[in-house]
Amino acid sequence: MAKILIDVNILLDAFLGRQEISKRLVDKLFETNHELFISSSMIPTIDYFLNKYGADKKKFKEIFFSRFKIISTTGYEGLLSLDYEDSGNALIFLSFKRAVGDGIIITSSEKKFEVEGIKIFTPEEALKSPDIFGKDPPESIPMLDLKKEYYSFIEEIDYVILKCIAEGKYILGPEVEELEKKVMEYLGVRHCIACSSGTDALILSLRALAIKIKKQERWDKGDLIITTPFTFVATGDTILRSGATPLFVDIELETYNLSPSLVKKAIRKYGKKVKGIILVHLYGHPCDMDELLALSKENDLFVVEDCAQSFGAAWNNKKTGSFGDLGCFSFFPSKNLGCFGDGGMVSTNDDELAEIVRMLIKHGGKDKYNVEHIGYNARLDTIQAAILLTKLKYIDRFNLQRRKIAQIYSEGLKDIKWLKLPNEKEKAYHVYHQYTVLLMGKARKEVQEKLKQQGISTMVYYPYPLHKMMVFKNNGMEVFGDLKNSEVASENVLSLPIEPMFGEEEVKIVIDALNKI
C-alpha cells in the first residue's frame, strides 16, 4: 500500500472533465487501497477553479474529501520552499515528505525536482507504474500501525496540536481540564485526574490510599496488597514503591484475570495483613467485578483497578475504572486510547482521594510552595490532552472494530485444536486491547517464526510472571499457592495483530497462515 499525493490540477481535470487521462487515473486510484493525500495549500486553488467553472462544491467534497487526507503545510515549509524555483510545488512536496516520509507524488507540472524518498510521476507515468498499479507485494501485518491511525484523522490532530502550541498554555492548559471532564462523563464517575503515565496513576492511587487510610505517606512493609503475577511489571513494582508488599494470587486461564476463588482463599490465609487488591483488566477483558467487589466489602479492603488495557471495557454495562476506590488508566501510544507519548489518568468517586491525588501530582500540596505530602511532578502535558480529546471521539468506534476483528479471528481459528481462543464472560464487554491465544502442544518460538516468515508480527504479553523477577525476589513479595496458571500463560500465550484500521483482508491473512501451520 503506497502513500500518494495528487496534484490539484489532476483532481480538477478529473472532476471538471478537462482531461480524460486524469479522470482515468483518479478512477483507477479509487479502486486501490492506497492512502491518498492532498495538501492544505491546494484548497484555495480548488475553491478558485470550482467557482470559476460554476462547479458543485458539495459534490467535489463528497467525492474527494471523503477519500483524501489533508496534509497541513507549515510556515517553516513556506520559508524553505523559497529556495526552489517553483516554490508552490516545493511547499506541497516538502509538507508531504514531512508528513509521510517516503511516498509518491503524481503531478502534471513540467518543473520537477528531487525530494529524497519521494517518487514523482506524471499521470501517464503513474498509469504504467508497477509501484502504483503493479502486483501488490506480500502484505506485512504489524501488531499495530500508529501512523495509519494518525492518517485517519490527520487534519483534526494537526489542527489541535498547532492550536495548542499557539495558545502557549503548555502545562495544565484548558484541554487538560476538558479531557478530565469528558472522561469523567464517559466513565460515569465523580472525578478524573490526568497524570503523566499509567504507572504514575498506580503509584498516585496507592500513595493516596495510604495517606487516607493510615494517615501516613506510605504503606508499611507488612501491609499486603493482592495482585496478579501475570501483568506488566508496573502493577507490582508500584506496590513496592508505595511501601507495601505484593501478594501474588493466580489467574483464571479463561480470562487471564485474577481468580476470585483464589483471592478469597488468600484473604482467609493472610487475614488483616491484606489491605487491598489491585485487579488488572488484562487484554481488555474486565475482571469479575461482582465477586471481587463482594470480597473487598466483606473484608474491608480497598480496590484499585488497573485499566491500562481496558479503556471502554465494561462489566454488566458499567465501565471499568468506575467500580473500585480508584481506577488507573494508561494513554501509552499503543493503548486503545493512546496519546503521542506517555500519559495516564486516575478515576474515583471518593472526594478525599481525588483531592489527595491532585496534590500529589503537583509536588504534594495545594500550594506548590507550601506542600503537605511527598509528591511528584506527574502532570499530563496539555498537548497530550489535546490529542486525547480528539481521539476520544473515536474510541467507541475503534473498540467496536477491535471486537469485529476478534470475531473474525475466533470464527477463522475455531478449528485449530492447538489454540485456546479468548473467552468473553456473559457480563463482560471485552475491548480486545490484545487478541491473545494460548498455544497447547506447539512451541511458541516455532509458531512466531513461521508467521514472521510471512510478514506477520506477533508479541508475547508477558513472558515472565512477576514472582520470577529479581525485583520482587530482592525487594519482597508473598506468593499464594503455586501460581501454575500464570506460569502456563507466560510460557504459552501469543498476541496476534489487532489494529482498528484493519479490514477483513489483513485478518484473514493471519488466519490462513495459522491454519497452515
Coordinates of C-alpha atoms in Angstrom, one line a residue:
M1 CA 0.0 0.0 0.0
A2 CA 1.5 3.3 -1.1
K3 CA 1.1 6.8 0.2
I4 CA 0.2 9.1 -2.8
L5 CA -0.3 12.8 -3.1
I6 CA -2.2 14.0 -6.1
D7 CA -1.6 17.4 -7.7
V8 CA -4.5 19.8 -7.6
N9 CA -4.6 20.2 -11.4
I10 CA -5.2 16.5 -11.8
L11 CA -8.1 16.5 -9.4
L12 CA -9.7 19.5 -11.1
D13 CA -9.1 18.0 -14.5
A14 CA -10.8 14.8 -13.4
F15 CA -13.7 16.4 -11.7
L16 CA -14.3 19.1 -14.4
G17 CA -13.8 16.7 -17.3
R18 CA -11.0 18.7 -18.7
Q19 CA -8.6 15.7 -19.3
E20 CA -9.7 12.1 -19.8
I21 CA -6.3 10.7 -18.6
S22 CA -6.7 12.5 -15.3
K23 CA -10.2 11.0 -14.8
R24 CA -9.0 7.6 -15.7
L25 CA -6.1 7.9 -13.3
V26 CA -8.3 9.1 -10.4
D27 CA -11.0 6.4 -11.0
K28 CA -8.3 3.7 -11.1
L29 CA -6.7 5.0 -7.9
F30 CA -10.1 4.9 -6.1
E31 CA -10.2 1.2 -6.8
T32 CA -6.9 0.6 -4.9
N33 CA -6.2 0.5 -1.2
H34 CA -3.5 3.2 -1.5
E35 CA -3.6 6.1 1.0
L36 CA -4.4 9.3 -0.9
F37 CA -3.4 12.8 0.2
I38 CA -3.8 16.4 -0.8
S39 CA -2.1 19.5 0.7
S40 CA -3.9 22.2 2.6
S41 CA -2.2 24.7 0.3
M42 CA -4.1 23.3 -2.6
I43 CA -7.5 24.1 -1.2
P44 CA -7.7 27.8 -2.2
T45 CA -6.8 26.8 -5.8
I46 CA -9.5 24.2 -5.8
D47 CA -12.0 26.7 -4.5
Y48 CA -11.0 29.3 -7.1
F49 CA -11.5 27.0 -10.1
L50 CA -14.7 25.4 -8.8
N51 CA -16.1 28.9 -8.5
K52 CA -14.7 29.9 -11.9
Y53 CA -16.4 26.9 -13.6
G54 CA -19.6 27.1 -11.5
A55 CA -19.0 23.6 -10.4
D56 CA -20.8 21.8 -7.5
K57 CA -18.5 22.2 -4.4
K58 CA -20.6 19.9 -2.3
K59 CA -20.2 17.1 -4.8
F60 CA -16.5 17.7 -5.1
K61 CA -16.2 17.5 -1.3
E62 CA -18.2 14.3 -1.2
I63 CA -16.2 12.6 -3.9
F64 CA -12.6 13.7 -3.0
F65 CA -12.5 14.8 0.6
S66 CA -14.1 11.6 1.8
R67 CA -11.2 9.7 0.3
F68 CA -8.3 12.1 0.6
K69 CA -6.5 13.1 3.7
I70 CA -5.4 16.7 4.0
I71 CA -1.8 17.4 5.0
S72 CA -1.3 20.8 6.6
T73 CA 1.6 23.0 5.4
T74 CA 3.6 25.0 7.9
G75 CA 5.1 28.4 7.7
Y76 CA 8.6 26.9 8.0
E77 CA 8.0 24.8 4.9
G78 CA 6.8 28.0 3.2
L79 CA 10.2 29.6 4.0
L80 CA 12.1 26.5 2.8
S81 CA 10.1 26.5 -0.5
L82 CA 11.5 29.9 -1.4
D83 CA 14.8 28.2 -2.0
Y84 CA 13.3 26.4 -5.0
E85 CA 12.5 27.8 -8.4
D86 CA 8.9 26.5 -8.2
S87 CA 8.0 27.5 -4.6
G88 CA 4.3 26.5 -5.0
N89 CA 5.1 22.9 -5.8
A90 CA 8.0 22.8 -3.3
L91 CA 5.7 23.8 -0.5
I92 CA 3.5 20.8 -1.3
F93 CA 6.4 18.4 -1.8
L94 CA 8.1 19.4 1.5
S95 CA 4.9 19.1 3.6
F96 CA 4.2 15.7 2.1
K97 CA 7.7 14.5 2.8
R98 CA 7.4 15.7 6.4
A99 CA 4.0 14.0 7.0
V100 CA 4.5 10.6 5.4
G101 CA 8.2 10.0 4.9
D102 CA 8.5 8.0 1.7
G103 CA 5.8 8.2 -0.8
I104 CA 4.6 9.0 -4.4
I105 CA 3.6 12.4 -5.9
I106 CA 1.6 12.5 -9.1
T107 CA 1.8 15.9 -10.8
S108 CA 1.2 17.4 -14.2
S109 CA 3.8 20.1 -13.6
E110 CA 6.7 20.2 -16.0
K111 CA 9.0 21.6 -13.4
K112 CA 10.3 18.6 -11.4
F113 CA 12.9 18.5 -8.6
E114 CA 14.1 15.7 -6.4
V115 CA 12.9 15.1 -2.9
E116 CA 14.7 12.2 -1.0
G117 CA 12.4 9.2 -0.6
I118 CA 9.7 10.6 -2.9
K119 CA 8.9 9.2 -6.4
I120 CA 7.4 11.7 -8.8
F121 CA 5.2 10.7 -11.8
T122 CA 3.1 12.4 -14.4
P123 CA -0.4 10.9 -14.9
E124 CA 0.8 9.0 -17.9
E125 CA 3.8 7.5 -16.0
A126 CA 1.6 6.8 -13.0
L127 CA -0.9 4.7 -15.0
K128 CA 2.0 2.5 -16.2
S129 CA 3.9 2.4 -12.9
P130 CA 4.2 -1.0 -11.1
D131 CA 4.7 1.0 -7.9
I132 CA 1.1 2.1 -8.1
F133 CA -0.8 -0.5 -10.2
G134 CA 1.6 -3.4 -10.3
K135 CA 1.2 -6.6 -8.3
D136 CA 0.9 -5.8 -4.6
P137 CA 4.0 -7.0 -2.6
P138 CA 3.3 -9.6 0.1
E139 CA 1.2 -7.9 2.8
S140 CA 3.1 -7.1 6.0
I141 CA 0.9 -7.3 9.0
P142 CA 2.1 -5.2 12.0
M143 CA 0.8 -5.6 15.5
L144 CA -0.3 -2.0 15.4
D145 CA 0.0 0.8 12.8
L146 CA 0.1 4.1 14.7
K147 CA 1.0 6.0 11.5
K148 CA -2.1 4.7 9.9
E149 CA -4.2 5.7 12.8
Y150 CA -2.7 9.2 12.7
Y151 CA -3.6 9.5 9.0
S152 CA -7.2 8.5 9.7
F153 CA -7.7 11.9 11.5
I154 CA -4.6 13.8 10.4
E155 CA -6.5 17.1 9.8
E156 CA -8.0 17.2 13.3
I157 CA -4.8 16.1 15.0
D158 CA -2.6 18.6 13.2
Y159 CA -5.1 21.4 14.0
V160 CA -5.4 20.7 17.7
I161 CA -1.6 20.3 18.1
L162 CA -0.9 23.6 16.3
K163 CA -3.7 25.4 18.2
C164 CA -2.3 24.1 21.5
I165 CA 1.2 25.3 20.6
A166 CA -0.1 28.7 19.6
E167 CA -2.0 29.2 22.8
G168 CA 1.2 28.7 24.8
K169 CA -0.5 27.1 27.8
Y170 CA 1.7 24.0 27.8
I171 CA 1.2 22.9 31.5
L172 CA -2.3 22.4 32.8
G173 CA -3.9 24.2 29.9
P174 CA -7.7 24.2 29.4
E175 CA -7.5 21.0 27.4
V176 CA -6.4 19.0 30.5
E177 CA -9.5 20.0 32.4
E178 CA -11.7 19.4 29.4
L179 CA -10.3 15.9 29.0
E180 CA -10.8 15.1 32.7
K181 CA -14.5 16.2 32.4
K182 CA -15.1 14.2 29.2
V183 CA -13.5 11.0 30.6
M184 CA -15.4 11.6 33.8
E185 CA -18.7 11.7 31.9
Y186 CA -17.7 8.7 29.7
L187 CA -16.9 6.5 32.8
G188 CA -19.7 7.8 34.9
V189 CA -17.5 8.8 37.9
R190 CA -17.2 11.9 40.1
H191 CA -13.6 12.7 39.5
C192 CA -10.9 12.1 36.9
I193 CA -7.3 13.4 37.4
A194 CA -5.0 13.4 34.4
C195 CA -1.4 12.4 35.1
S196 CA 1.9 11.6 33.3
S197 CA 1.6 7.8 32.8
G198 CA -0.3 4.7 33.8
T199 CA 2.5 3.8 36.1
D200 CA 2.2 7.1 37.9
A201 CA -1.6 6.6 38.1
L202 CA -1.0 3.5 40.1
I203 CA 1.6 5.0 42.5
L204 CA -0.5 8.1 43.0
S205 CA -3.5 5.9 43.8
L206 CA -1.6 3.7 46.3
R207 CA 0.0 6.7 48.0
A208 CA -3.4 8.5 48.3
L209 CA -4.9 5.4 49.9
A210 CA -2.0 5.2 52.4
I211 CA -2.5 8.9 53.3
K212 CA -6.3 8.5 53.7
I213 CA -6.4 5.1 55.5
K214 CA -3.1 5.0 57.5
K215 CA -2.6 8.8 57.8
Q216 CA 1.0 8.3 56.7
E217 CA 2.9 8.9 53.5
R218 CA 3.3 5.2 52.5
W219 CA 2.2 1.8 53.5
D220 CA 4.3 -0.4 55.8
K221 CA 6.3 -3.4 54.6
G222 CA 3.9 -5.8 56.5
D223 CA 0.9 -4.5 54.6
L224 CA 0.0 -6.9 51.8
I225 CA -1.7 -5.9 48.5
I226 CA -3.1 -8.7 46.4
T227 CA -2.5 -8.6 42.7
T228 CA -1.8 -10.9 39.7
P229 CA 1.7 -12.0 38.7
F230 CA 0.6 -12.1 35.1
T231 CA 0.7 -8.5 34.2
F232 CA 3.2 -5.7 33.3
V233 CA 5.8 -5.1 35.9
A234 CA 4.4 -1.6 36.8
T235 CA 1.4 -3.2 38.6
G236 CA 3.7 -5.0 41.1
D237 CA 6.5 -2.5 41.4
T238 CA 4.2 0.4 42.3
I239 CA 3.2 -1.7 45.3
L240 CA 6.8 -1.8 46.4
R241 CA 7.3 1.9 45.7
S242 CA 4.3 2.7 47.9
G243 CA 5.9 0.8 50.8
A244 CA 3.7 -2.3 50.8
T245 CA 4.4 -5.9 49.7
P246 CA 2.7 -7.5 46.8
L247 CA 0.8 -10.7 47.4
F248 CA 0.6 -12.6 44.2
V249 CA -2.5 -14.7 43.6
D250 CA -3.1 -16.8 40.5
I251 CA -5.3 -16.1 37.5
E252 CA -8.1 -17.9 35.6
L253 CA -6.9 -19.2 32.2
E254 CA -10.3 -18.4 30.7
T255 CA -9.7 -14.6 31.0
Y256 CA -6.1 -14.3 32.3
N257 CA -7.6 -12.2 35.2
L258 CA -7.4 -12.7 39.0
S259 CA -9.2 -15.8 40.2
P260 CA -11.9 -14.6 42.7
S261 CA -11.9 -18.1 44.4
L262 CA -8.1 -17.9 45.0
V263 CA -8.3 -14.3 46.2
K264 CA -10.9 -15.5 48.8
K265 CA -8.5 -18.2 50.0
A266 CA -5.6 -15.8 50.1
I267 CA -7.6 -13.3 52.2
R268 CA -8.5 -16.2 54.6
K269 CA -4.9 -17.2 55.0
Y270 CA -3.3 -13.8 55.5
G271 CA -6.2 -12.1 57.2
K272 CA -5.8 -8.5 58.4
K273 CA -2.4 -8.2 56.8
V274 CA -4.2 -7.8 53.5
K275 CA -5.1 -4.2 52.9
G276 CA -6.3 -4.1 49.3
I277 CA -6.5 -5.6 45.8
I278 CA -5.1 -4.3 42.6
L279 CA -7.0 -6.1 39.9
V280 CA -6.0 -5.9 36.2
H281 CA -8.5 -6.0 33.4
L282 CA -5.9 -7.8 31.2
Y283 CA -6.0 -7.6 27.4
G284 CA -9.2 -5.5 27.7
H285 CA -11.4 -8.2 29.4
P286 CA -12.9 -6.9 32.6
C287 CA -12.4 -8.8 35.8
D288 CA -15.4 -10.5 37.6
M289 CA -16.4 -7.4 39.5
D290 CA -19.4 -9.0 41.3
E291 CA -17.2 -11.5 43.2
L292 CA -14.1 -9.3 43.7
L293 CA -16.1 -6.3 45.0
A294 CA -18.1 -8.6 47.3
L295 CA -14.8 -9.9 48.7
S296 CA -13.4 -6.4 49.2
K297 CA -16.5 -5.2 51.1
E298 CA -16.7 -8.3 53.3
N299 CA -13.0 -7.9 54.3
D300 CA -12.8 -4.1 54.3
L301 CA -10.2 -3.9 51.5
F302 CA -9.6 -1.2 49.0
V303 CA -9.8 -1.9 45.3
V304 CA -7.6 -0.3 42.7
E305 CA -8.5 -1.1 39.0
D306 CA -5.6 -1.3 36.6
C307 CA -7.4 -0.2 33.5
A308 CA -4.2 0.3 31.3
Q309 CA -5.6 -2.1 28.7
S310 CA -9.4 -1.7 29.2
F311 CA -10.5 1.9 28.2
G312 CA -14.1 1.4 27.2
A313 CA -14.5 -2.1 28.6
A314 CA -17.5 -2.8 30.8
W315 CA -18.8 -5.3 33.3
N316 CA -22.6 -5.6 33.4
N317 CA -22.9 -2.3 31.3
K318 CA -20.7 -0.4 33.8
K319 CA -17.3 0.9 32.6
T320 CA -14.1 -0.3 34.1
G321 CA -12.5 2.3 36.2
S322 CA -15.8 3.1 37.9
F323 CA -16.0 0.2 40.3
G324 CA -13.1 0.4 42.7
D325 CA -11.8 3.1 45.1
L326 CA -9.7 4.2 42.2
G327 CA -9.2 3.4 38.5
C328 CA -5.8 3.8 36.8
F329 CA -5.6 4.3 33.0
S330 CA -2.6 4.4 30.7
F331 CA -2.6 6.5 27.5
F332 CA 0.7 5.0 26.2
P333 CA 0.6 5.3 22.3
S334 CA -0.3 1.6 21.8
K335 CA -3.4 1.6 24.1
N336 CA -6.9 1.6 22.9
L337 CA -6.9 5.3 23.7
G338 CA -3.4 6.5 23.3
C339 CA -1.6 9.8 23.1
F340 CA 1.7 10.7 21.3
G341 CA 3.9 10.0 24.3
D342 CA 3.2 9.0 27.9
G343 CA 0.0 9.8 29.7
G344 CA -2.4 8.5 32.3
M345 CA -5.4 9.2 34.4
V346 CA -6.9 8.3 37.8
S347 CA -10.6 7.9 38.2
T348 CA -12.5 7.9 41.5
N349 CA -15.9 8.5 43.2
D350 CA -14.1 9.4 46.5
D351 CA -13.8 13.2 47.0
E352 CA -11.0 12.9 49.6
L353 CA -8.9 10.6 47.4
A354 CA -9.4 12.9 44.4
E355 CA -8.1 15.8 46.4
I356 CA -5.0 13.9 47.6
V357 CA -4.2 12.7 44.1
R358 CA -4.5 16.3 42.8
M359 CA -2.0 17.4 45.5
L360 CA 0.4 14.5 44.8
I361 CA 0.7 15.2 41.0
K362 CA 1.8 18.8 41.8
H363 CA 4.6 18.1 44.3
G364 CA 2.4 17.2 47.2
G365 CA 0.3 20.3 48.0
K366 CA -2.5 22.6 47.0
D367 CA 0.2 25.3 47.1
K368 CA 3.4 24.0 45.4
Y369 CA 5.4 26.4 47.6
N370 CA 4.0 25.1 50.8
V371 CA 3.4 21.3 50.4
E372 CA 1.8 18.8 52.7
H373 CA 2.9 15.5 51.3
I374 CA 5.9 13.9 49.5
G375 CA 4.7 14.5 45.9
Y376 CA 5.6 14.2 42.3
N377 CA 5.8 16.2 39.1
A378 CA 3.2 13.9 37.4
R379 CA 1.0 16.2 35.4
L380 CA -0.3 15.4 31.9
D381 CA 1.1 17.8 29.2
T382 CA -1.5 20.0 27.6
I383 CA -0.6 18.9 24.1
Q384 CA -1.2 15.3 25.0
A385 CA -4.6 16.2 26.4
A386 CA -5.5 17.9 23.2
I387 CA -4.6 14.8 21.2
L388 CA -6.5 12.6 23.6
L389 CA -9.6 14.8 23.3
T390 CA -9.5 14.3 19.5
K391 CA -9.1 10.6 19.7
L392 CA -11.7 10.1 22.5
K393 CA -14.4 10.9 19.9
Y394 CA -13.5 7.8 18.0
I395 CA -12.9 5.4 20.9
D396 CA -16.2 3.5 20.8
R397 CA -15.9 3.1 17.0
F398 CA -12.4 1.8 17.3
N399 CA -13.3 -0.6 20.2
L400 CA -16.2 -1.9 18.1
Q401 CA -13.8 -2.5 15.2
R402 CA -11.5 -4.4 17.6
R403 CA -14.4 -6.6 18.6
K404 CA -15.3 -7.2 15.0
I405 CA -11.7 -8.3 14.2
A406 CA -11.8 -10.6 17.3
Q407 CA -15.0 -12.2 16.0
I408 CA -13.4 -12.8 12.6
Y409 CA -10.3 -14.3 14.3
S410 CA -12.5 -16.5 16.6
E411 CA -14.5 -17.8 13.7
G412 CA -11.5 -18.4 11.5
L413 CA -9.4 -20.1 14.1
K414 CA -12.0 -22.2 15.9
D415 CA -11.0 -25.5 14.3
I416 CA -7.3 -25.3 15.2
K417 CA -7.0 -27.8 18.0
W418 CA -3.7 -26.5 19.4
L419 CA -5.1 -23.0 20.0
K420 CA -7.2 -21.8 23.0
L421 CA -9.0 -18.7 21.9
P422 CA -10.0 -15.7 24.1
N423 CA -13.2 -16.1 26.1
E424 CA -15.7 -13.4 26.9
K425 CA -17.8 -13.8 30.1
E426 CA -21.5 -13.2 30.0
K427 CA -21.5 -9.8 31.7
A428 CA -18.2 -8.7 30.1
Y429 CA -17.7 -6.2 27.3
H430 CA -14.2 -7.0 26.0
V431 CA -12.4 -4.3 24.1
Y432 CA -9.5 -6.5 22.8
H433 CA -6.5 -4.4 23.5
Q434 CA -4.9 -7.7 22.6
Y435 CA -6.3 -10.8 20.9
T436 CA -4.3 -13.3 22.8
V437 CA -4.3 -17.1 22.2
L438 CA -2.9 -19.9 24.3
L439 CA -0.7 -22.4 22.4
M440 CA -1.3 -26.0 23.5
G441 CA 1.3 -28.5 22.3
K442 CA 3.0 -26.2 19.9
A443 CA 6.3 -24.4 20.5
R444 CA 5.7 -20.7 20.7
K445 CA 9.0 -19.7 19.0
E446 CA 8.3 -22.0 16.1
V447 CA 4.8 -20.5 15.5
Q448 CA 6.2 -17.0 15.8
E449 CA 9.0 -17.7 13.3
K450 CA 6.6 -19.3 10.8
L451 CA 4.3 -16.2 11.0
K452 CA 7.3 -13.9 10.8
Q453 CA 8.4 -15.5 7.6
Q454 CA 5.1 -14.4 6.1
G455 CA 5.4 -10.8 7.3
I456 CA 3.1 -11.3 10.3
S457 CA 4.1 -9.7 13.6
T458 CA 3.2 -11.2 17.0
M459 CA 4.0 -10.3 20.6
V460 CA 4.2 -12.1 23.9
Y461 CA 2.5 -10.3 26.8
Y462 CA 4.0 -11.4 29.2
P463 CA 7.0 -13.8 29.0
Y464 CA 7.9 -13.6 32.7
P465 CA 5.4 -13.7 35.6
L466 CA 6.2 -11.1 38.2
H467 CA 7.0 -13.6 41.0
K468 CA 10.0 -14.8 38.9
M469 CA 11.5 -11.3 38.5
M470 CA 14.6 -10.3 40.6
V471 CA 13.0 -7.0 41.6
F472 CA 10.4 -8.9 43.7
K473 CA 12.7 -11.6 44.9
N474 CA 15.1 -8.9 46.1
N475 CA 12.6 -6.4 47.5
G476 CA 9.9 -8.5 48.9
M477 CA 6.8 -10.4 47.9
E478 CA 4.4 -13.0 49.2
V479 CA 3.2 -15.9 47.0
F480 CA -0.1 -17.7 47.5
G481 CA -0.2 -21.2 46.0
D482 CA 1.8 -22.4 43.0
L483 CA 0.7 -19.8 40.5
K484 CA 0.6 -22.5 38.0
N485 CA -1.9 -20.8 35.6
S486 CA 0.3 -17.7 35.5
E487 CA 3.3 -19.7 34.6
V488 CA 1.4 -21.7 31.9
A489 CA 0.2 -18.4 30.4
S490 CA 3.6 -16.8 30.4
E491 CA 5.1 -19.8 28.6
N492 CA 2.3 -20.2 26.0
V493 CA 0.4 -17.0 25.2
L494 CA 0.8 -15.3 21.9
S495 CA -0.9 -12.0 20.9
L496 CA -1.9 -11.6 17.2
P497 CA -2.1 -8.4 15.3
I498 CA -5.2 -6.4 16.1
E499 CA -5.4 -2.9 14.7
P500 CA -8.7 -0.9 14.5
M501 CA -7.6 0.3 11.0
F502 CA -7.5 -3.4 9.7
G503 CA -10.1 -4.7 7.3
E504 CA -11.1 -8.3 6.9
E505 CA -8.3 -8.9 4.3
E506 CA -5.4 -8.4 6.8
V507 CA -7.1 -10.5 9.5
K508 CA -7.7 -13.4 7.0
I509 CA -4.0 -13.4 6.0
V510 CA -3.2 -14.1 9.7
I511 CA -6.0 -16.7 9.9
D512 CA -4.8 -18.5 6.8
A513 CA -1.2 -18.5 8.0
L514 CA -2.2 -20.1 11.3
N515 CA -4.4 -22.7 9.7
K516 CA -1.5 -23.8 7.5
I517 CA 0.9 -24.4 10.5

